[in-house]
Amino acid sequence: MLDIRTFQSDLIIDSPGRINLIGEHIDYNGGHVLPAAMDKKITLHFKRSNNNTCNILSSNFKSSFTINLDKLERSEIEWQNFILGVLFHINVIKPNSIQGFDCIIESNLPLGSGISSSAALECGIAKGVNELFNIGLSDIEIIKLSRDAEHTFVGTKCGIMDQFAVVKGMKDHLILLNCETLDYKLIEADFSPYKVVLLNSNVSHSLASSEYNVRRDECDTALAAIQKKYSDYKFLTEVPAKVVKEFKTTLPEKIYNRALYVTQENKRTLKAVEFLKSKDLKGFGNCLYKSHDGLQHLYEVSCKELDFLVDVTRDLDYIIGSRMMGGGFGGCTINIVHKDKVEEFIENTSAIYEERYNIKLSSILTTISDGVKKI
Ligand code: GLA
């Protein structure tokens, strides 16, 4: 069994989680999102070995496994698939480029909290292996193969936002990413005098992964119906709300609502960026509330605990915006809170949340940090 106390690393990689200010469930619909890398991260310690196997230890799971590089197949154990999938897809692009190595993984990223511990793990492994064996993968190759690993080995048909933010994140900047072209702009993350505070509901509903794929299918259904009349639209985010509304009576209500949310959220993301650039933080925060309302009522990926956490902020004048973050059905809310009131907010909300749901809340005061890197 590997032991961090005696392990002599050849390479250490830090791979962060991500936040997303706005643009939720938009990446796989080809629109704009506004994520950033955060200071909570996974640290991966790598060491080359002399055979064709890899020993991997997760300190958090207190669990280890051995990979035979000649036999990269799916495992029954979910977390192993993030690693196996990445190695498999590196092998597809650069056959026989990976040699044996050992790796110890430590993490201070809570799992299932909507801050993408999965992308952090995938991109951390990809970056580490790339460096360790001088494979020459570009950032974009690392981003795409990490996403592909999640599709094929884990089974979640995720978009590209998380992997992009984990790899391209830059300290104190948000990434305005066009998920169709992968063009992006870095935008200064200046919320002062406000701070970004995550509240972790500490619920993680089992629906998260299955319903995620259902939402993707529902969006495809909506787009296919719209394309029958308007064949030029390639993505749902390109369809203006006015056009979506033409389908109100012909599309099933649920499918219509998904499409309406998607087109509105994409527009809202671009508007939010304008508010941020012109330092209209109230306008920015308002977009966050509207995003939550859409996720709750039209896209239906929220849950009662997240709605409660957002609702308690609505009358607090020291909070300018709040919404659920990430895939949904649990995880965190993201809140923009006046710097002098952060403690009071966390204390009060923790008390009423625990009283209501008998669940302890945890909070993360977020600093926006660099993406995956060698340390
Ligand atoms: C998960 C996925 C992302 C994205 C978000 C929702 O984090 O991995 O690709 O779709 O949900 O915005």
Coordinates of C-alpha atoms and ligand atoms in Angstrom, one line a residue:
M1 CA 0.0 0.0 0.0
L2 CA 1.3 3.4 -0.9
D3 CA 2.0 5.8 2.0
I4 CA 2.2 9.6 1.7
R5 CA 4.7 9.7 4.5
T6 CA 7.3 7.7 2.6
F7 CA 6.3 8.5 -1.0
Q8 CA 9.0 10.2 -3.0
S9 CA 7.2 12.2 -5.7
D10 CA 8.7 12.9 -9.1
L11 CA 5.9 15.4 -9.7
I12 CA 3.1 17.1 -7.8
I13 CA 0.0 18.6 -9.5
D14 CA -2.7 20.8 -7.9
S15 CA -6.0 20.6 -9.7
P16 CA -8.8 23.0 -8.5
G17 CA -12.6 22.7 -8.3
R18 CA -14.7 25.2 -10.1
I19 CA -17.4 27.7 -9.4
N20 CA -19.9 29.0 -12.0
L21 CA -21.3 32.4 -11.6
I22 CA -24.0 32.0 -14.2
G23 CA -24.8 30.0 -17.3
E24 CA -26.0 26.7 -15.8
H25 CA -26.8 23.7 -18.1
I26 CA -25.7 25.9 -21.0
D27 CA -22.4 24.3 -22.0
Y28 CA -23.9 21.3 -23.7
N29 CA -26.4 23.6 -25.4
G30 CA -23.6 25.5 -27.1
G31 CA -24.0 28.8 -25.2
H32 CA -22.0 31.0 -22.8
V33 CA -21.0 30.2 -19.3
L34 CA -19.0 32.1 -16.6
P35 CA -17.0 29.8 -14.5
A36 CA -13.7 30.1 -12.6
A37 CA -11.2 27.8 -10.9
M38 CA -11.3 28.0 -7.1
D39 CA -8.8 27.6 -4.3
K40 CA -10.2 24.2 -3.0
K41 CA -8.3 21.5 -4.9
I42 CA -7.1 18.0 -5.4
T43 CA -3.4 17.3 -5.0
L44 CA -1.9 14.5 -6.9
H45 CA 1.6 13.0 -6.2
F46 CA 3.1 11.1 -9.0
K47 CA 6.1 8.8 -9.2
R48 CA 7.3 6.8 -12.2
S49 CA 7.6 3.1 -11.8
N50 CA 9.4 0.4 -13.8
N51 CA 6.6 -1.8 -14.9
N52 CA 3.4 -1.6 -16.9
T53 CA 1.1 -1.0 -14.0
C54 CA -0.1 2.0 -12.0
N55 CA -0.9 1.9 -8.3
I56 CA -3.4 4.6 -7.3
L57 CA -4.3 5.5 -3.7
S58 CA -7.1 7.9 -2.7
S59 CA -6.3 9.2 0.7
N60 CA -9.9 10.4 1.2
F61 CA -11.5 7.1 0.3
K62 CA -8.7 5.2 2.0
S63 CA -8.8 3.0 -1.0
S64 CA -6.3 1.9 -3.6
F65 CA -6.3 -0.1 -6.8
T66 CA -3.9 -1.2 -9.5
I67 CA -4.2 -0.5 -13.2
N68 CA -2.8 -2.8 -15.9
L69 CA -2.0 -0.4 -18.7
D70 CA -2.6 -3.1 -21.3
K71 CA -6.2 -3.5 -20.1
L72 CA -7.8 -0.1 -19.6
E73 CA -11.5 -1.1 -18.9
R74 CA -14.3 0.3 -16.9
S75 CA -14.5 -0.6 -13.2
E76 CA -17.5 -1.3 -11.0
I77 CA -16.1 1.3 -8.6
E78 CA -17.1 4.8 -9.7
W79 CA -14.1 6.9 -8.7
Q80 CA -11.7 4.6 -10.4
N81 CA -13.4 5.3 -13.7
F82 CA -12.4 8.9 -13.7
I83 CA -8.8 7.7 -13.8
L84 CA -9.2 4.7 -16.0
G85 CA -11.2 6.8 -18.5
V86 CA -8.5 9.5 -18.7
L87 CA -5.7 7.0 -19.3
F88 CA -7.9 5.2 -21.9
H89 CA -8.5 8.4 -23.8
I90 CA -4.8 9.5 -23.7
N91 CA -4.0 6.2 -25.2
V92 CA -6.5 6.8 -28.0
I93 CA -4.8 10.1 -28.9
K94 CA -1.2 9.1 -28.2
P95 CA -0.9 5.3 -28.2
N96 CA 1.6 3.7 -25.9
S97 CA 2.7 7.0 -24.5
I98 CA 1.9 6.1 -20.8
Q99 CA 4.3 4.0 -18.8
G100 CA 3.9 2.7 -15.2
F101 CA 3.5 5.2 -12.4
D102 CA 2.2 5.4 -8.8
C103 CA -0.1 8.2 -7.7
I104 CA -1.4 9.4 -4.3
I105 CA -4.5 11.6 -4.5
E106 CA -5.4 14.0 -1.6
S107 CA -8.4 16.3 -1.8
N108 CA -10.0 19.1 0.1
L109 CA -12.9 19.3 -2.5
P110 CA -16.1 18.0 -1.1
L111 CA -17.6 15.3 -3.4
G112 CA -21.1 15.7 -5.0
S113 CA -21.2 19.4 -4.1
G114 CA -21.5 20.9 -7.6
I115 CA -17.9 22.2 -7.5
S116 CA -16.7 19.5 -9.9
S117 CA -14.3 17.3 -8.0
S118 CA -14.7 15.0 -11.0
A119 CA -13.2 17.4 -13.5
A120 CA -10.5 18.3 -11.0
L121 CA -9.6 14.6 -10.8
E122 CA -9.7 13.9 -14.5
C123 CA -7.7 17.0 -15.5
G124 CA -5.2 16.4 -12.6
I125 CA -4.5 12.9 -13.8
A126 CA -4.3 14.0 -17.5
K127 CA -2.0 16.9 -16.7
G128 CA 0.2 14.8 -14.4
V129 CA 0.6 11.9 -16.9
N130 CA 1.2 14.4 -19.7
E131 CA 4.1 16.0 -17.7
L132 CA 5.5 12.8 -16.3
F133 CA 6.0 11.2 -19.7
N134 CA 6.3 14.3 -21.9
I135 CA 3.4 13.3 -24.0
G136 CA 2.8 16.7 -25.5
L137 CA -0.9 17.0 -25.1
S138 CA -2.3 20.5 -25.5
D139 CA -4.6 22.1 -23.0
I140 CA -7.5 21.7 -25.3
E141 CA -6.7 18.0 -25.8
I142 CA -6.6 17.6 -22.0
I143 CA -9.9 19.3 -21.6
K144 CA -11.6 17.3 -24.3
L145 CA -10.3 13.9 -23.3
S146 CA -11.2 14.5 -19.7
R147 CA -14.7 15.2 -20.8
D148 CA -14.7 12.2 -23.0
A149 CA -13.6 10.0 -20.0
E150 CA -16.7 11.2 -18.1
H151 CA -19.0 10.3 -21.0
T152 CA -17.6 6.9 -21.7
F153 CA -16.3 5.5 -18.4
V154 CA -18.4 7.3 -15.8
G155 CA -21.6 7.7 -17.9
T156 CA -22.4 11.3 -17.3
K157 CA -22.9 13.2 -20.6
C158 CA -21.4 16.4 -19.2
G159 CA -20.6 19.5 -21.2
I160 CA -17.1 21.1 -21.4
M161 CA -17.4 23.9 -18.8
D162 CA -15.9 22.1 -15.8
Q163 CA -12.8 20.7 -17.5
F164 CA -12.3 24.1 -19.3
A165 CA -12.4 26.0 -16.0
V166 CA -10.1 23.5 -14.3
V167 CA -7.5 23.8 -17.0
K168 CA -7.8 27.4 -18.1
G169 CA -8.6 29.0 -14.8
M170 CA -6.7 32.2 -13.8
K171 CA -6.3 33.8 -10.4
D172 CA -8.9 36.6 -9.9
H173 CA -10.5 36.1 -13.2
L174 CA -13.8 34.6 -14.5
I175 CA -13.9 32.8 -17.9
L176 CA -16.6 33.9 -20.3
L177 CA -16.6 30.8 -22.4
N178 CA -18.4 30.3 -25.7
C179 CA -19.1 26.6 -25.5
E180 CA -19.7 26.2 -29.2
T181 CA -16.4 27.7 -30.5
L182 CA -14.4 27.4 -27.2
D183 CA -13.3 31.0 -27.6
Y184 CA -13.1 32.7 -24.3
K185 CA -12.4 36.0 -22.5
L186 CA -10.9 36.5 -19.1
I187 CA -12.9 38.9 -17.0
E188 CA -11.7 40.5 -13.9
A189 CA -13.6 39.1 -10.9
D190 CA -14.0 42.3 -9.0
F191 CA -17.0 42.0 -6.7
S192 CA -15.7 44.3 -4.0
P193 CA -17.1 45.0 -1.4
Y194 CA -18.8 41.7 -1.8
K195 CA -17.4 38.2 -1.5
V196 CA -18.3 34.9 -3.1
V197 CA -19.6 32.5 -0.5
L198 CA -20.7 28.9 -1.3
L199 CA -23.1 27.2 1.0
N200 CA -23.0 23.4 0.8
S201 CA -26.4 22.0 1.4
N202 CA -24.7 18.6 2.1
V203 CA -27.5 16.9 0.2
S204 CA -26.6 14.9 -2.8
H205 CA -29.6 13.3 -4.4
S206 CA -29.1 10.2 -6.4
L207 CA -31.0 11.7 -9.3
A208 CA -28.2 14.0 -10.1
S209 CA -26.5 11.9 -12.8
S210 CA -29.5 10.2 -14.3
E211 CA -31.6 13.4 -14.5
Y212 CA -28.6 15.2 -16.0
N213 CA -28.6 12.9 -19.0
V214 CA -32.4 13.2 -19.2
R215 CA -32.1 17.0 -19.4
R216 CA -29.6 16.7 -22.3
D217 CA -32.1 14.4 -24.1
E218 CA -34.9 16.8 -23.5
C219 CA -32.9 19.7 -25.0
D220 CA -32.1 17.5 -28.0
T221 CA -35.9 16.8 -28.4
A222 CA -36.7 20.5 -28.2
L223 CA -34.0 21.4 -30.8
A224 CA -35.0 18.7 -33.2
A225 CA -38.6 19.9 -33.1
I226 CA -37.5 23.5 -33.7
Q227 CA -35.2 22.5 -36.5
K228 CA -38.0 20.9 -38.4
K229 CA -39.2 24.5 -39.0
Y230 CA -36.0 26.4 -38.6
S231 CA -33.2 24.1 -39.9
D232 CA -30.4 26.7 -39.5
Y233 CA -30.2 26.6 -35.7
K234 CA -27.4 24.3 -34.6
F235 CA -27.8 24.8 -30.8
L236 CA -30.7 25.5 -28.5
T237 CA -29.0 28.6 -27.2
E238 CA -29.1 30.1 -30.8
V239 CA -32.9 30.0 -30.8
P240 CA -34.3 33.4 -29.7
A241 CA -37.0 33.2 -26.9
K242 CA -39.4 34.7 -29.4
V243 CA -39.0 31.7 -31.7
V244 CA -39.1 29.2 -28.8
K245 CA -42.5 30.8 -27.8
E246 CA -43.9 29.9 -31.2
F247 CA -43.7 26.2 -30.0
K248 CA -45.6 26.7 -26.8
T249 CA -48.7 24.8 -27.9
T250 CA -46.9 22.2 -30.0
L251 CA -44.1 21.1 -27.7
P252 CA -44.9 19.1 -24.5
E253 CA -44.9 21.6 -21.6
K254 CA -41.8 20.1 -20.0
I255 CA -39.8 20.2 -23.2
Y256 CA -41.0 23.7 -24.0
N257 CA -39.9 24.9 -20.5
R258 CA -36.5 23.4 -20.9
A259 CA -35.9 25.2 -24.2
L260 CA -37.2 28.5 -22.8
Y261 CA -34.9 28.3 -19.8
V262 CA -31.9 27.5 -22.0
T263 CA -32.4 30.5 -24.4
Q264 CA -33.1 32.8 -21.5
E265 CA -30.2 31.7 -19.4
N266 CA -27.7 32.1 -22.3
K267 CA -28.9 35.7 -22.8
R268 CA -28.9 36.4 -19.1
T269 CA -25.2 35.3 -18.9
L270 CA -24.2 37.8 -21.5
K271 CA -26.2 40.5 -19.8
A272 CA -24.7 39.6 -16.4
V273 CA -21.2 40.1 -17.8
E274 CA -22.2 43.5 -19.1
F275 CA -23.5 44.4 -15.6
L276 CA -20.2 43.2 -14.1
K277 CA -18.1 45.2 -16.5
S278 CA -20.1 48.4 -15.7
K279 CA -19.8 47.6 -12.0
D280 CA -23.6 47.3 -11.6
L281 CA -23.4 44.6 -9.0
K282 CA -27.1 44.8 -8.2
G283 CA -28.0 44.1 -11.8
F284 CA -25.5 41.2 -11.8
G285 CA -26.9 39.8 -8.6
N286 CA -30.4 40.0 -10.0
C287 CA -29.4 37.8 -12.9
L288 CA -28.3 35.2 -10.4
Y289 CA -31.7 35.2 -8.8
K290 CA -33.4 34.9 -12.2
S291 CA -31.1 32.1 -13.1
H292 CA -32.2 30.2 -9.9
D293 CA -35.9 30.8 -10.7
G294 CA -35.4 29.3 -14.1
L295 CA -33.5 26.3 -12.8
Q296 CA -36.2 25.7 -10.1
H297 CA -39.3 26.2 -12.2
L298 CA -38.4 25.6 -15.9
Y299 CA -35.4 23.4 -15.9
E300 CA -36.4 21.6 -12.6
V301 CA -32.9 20.7 -11.4
S302 CA -33.1 22.3 -8.0
C303 CA -34.4 20.7 -4.7
K304 CA -36.1 22.0 -1.6
E305 CA -32.9 22.4 0.4
L306 CA -31.3 24.6 -2.4
D307 CA -34.5 26.6 -2.8
F308 CA -34.6 27.2 0.9
L309 CA -31.0 28.5 1.0
V310 CA -31.7 30.9 -1.9
D311 CA -35.0 32.1 -0.5
V312 CA -33.5 33.0 2.9
T313 CA -31.2 35.5 1.1
R314 CA -34.0 37.3 -0.9
D315 CA -34.7 39.8 1.8
L316 CA -31.2 40.4 3.1
D317 CA -29.9 43.7 1.8
Y318 CA -26.3 42.7 2.2
I319 CA -26.7 39.9 -0.4
I320 CA -27.0 40.9 -4.0
G321 CA -27.4 37.5 -5.6
S322 CA -27.8 33.8 -4.9
R323 CA -28.6 30.7 -6.9
M324 CA -28.0 27.0 -7.0
M325 CA -24.7 26.1 -8.7
G326 CA -23.7 23.1 -10.9
G327 CA -25.7 20.2 -12.1
G328 CA -28.3 20.5 -9.3
F329 CA -30.3 18.1 -7.1
G330 CA -28.1 19.1 -4.2
G331 CA -24.6 20.6 -3.7
C332 CA -23.9 24.3 -3.2
T333 CA -25.6 27.6 -3.6
I334 CA -23.4 30.5 -4.7
N335 CA -24.0 33.8 -2.9
I336 CA -22.6 37.3 -3.3
V337 CA -22.4 38.6 0.2
H338 CA -21.2 41.9 1.6
K339 CA -17.7 41.3 3.2
D340 CA -18.7 42.7 6.6
K341 CA -21.7 40.3 6.8
V342 CA -20.2 37.0 5.7
E343 CA -19.9 35.5 9.2
E344 CA -23.3 36.7 10.3
F345 CA -24.8 35.2 7.1
I346 CA -23.2 31.8 7.5
E347 CA -24.1 31.6 11.2
N348 CA -27.7 32.6 10.8
T349 CA -28.3 30.4 7.8
S350 CA -26.6 27.4 9.3
A351 CA -28.9 27.7 12.4
I352 CA -32.2 27.9 10.5
Y353 CA -31.1 25.3 7.9
E354 CA -30.2 22.8 10.6
E355 CA -33.4 23.5 12.4
R356 CA -35.5 23.0 9.3
Y357 CA -33.7 20.0 7.7
N358 CA -31.6 18.6 10.5
I359 CA -28.6 18.8 8.3
K360 CA -25.4 20.7 9.0
L361 CA -24.5 23.3 6.4
S362 CA -20.9 23.9 5.4
S363 CA -19.6 27.1 3.9
I364 CA -16.7 27.9 1.6
L365 CA -15.4 31.4 1.2
T366 CA -14.1 31.2 -2.3
T367 CA -10.9 32.7 -3.7
I368 CA -10.6 32.5 -7.5
S369 CA -7.4 30.7 -8.3
D370 CA -5.3 29.4 -11.1
G371 CA -6.1 26.3 -13.1
V372 CA -4.4 22.9 -12.9
K373 CA -0.7 23.2 -12.4
K374 CA 2.6 21.6 -11.4
I375 CA 3.9 22.7 -8.0
Ligands
GLA1 C1 -22.1 19.7 -14.4 C2 -21.5 19.3 -15.8 C3 -21.2 20.6 -16.6 C4 -22.4 21.5 -16.6 C5 -23.0 21.7 -15.3 C6 -24.3 22.5 -15.3 O1 -21.2 20.3 -13.6 O2 -20.3 18.6 -15.6 O3 -20.8 20.2 -17.9 O4 -23.4 21.1 -17.6 O5 -23.3 20.5 -14.6 O6 -24.1 23.8 -15.8

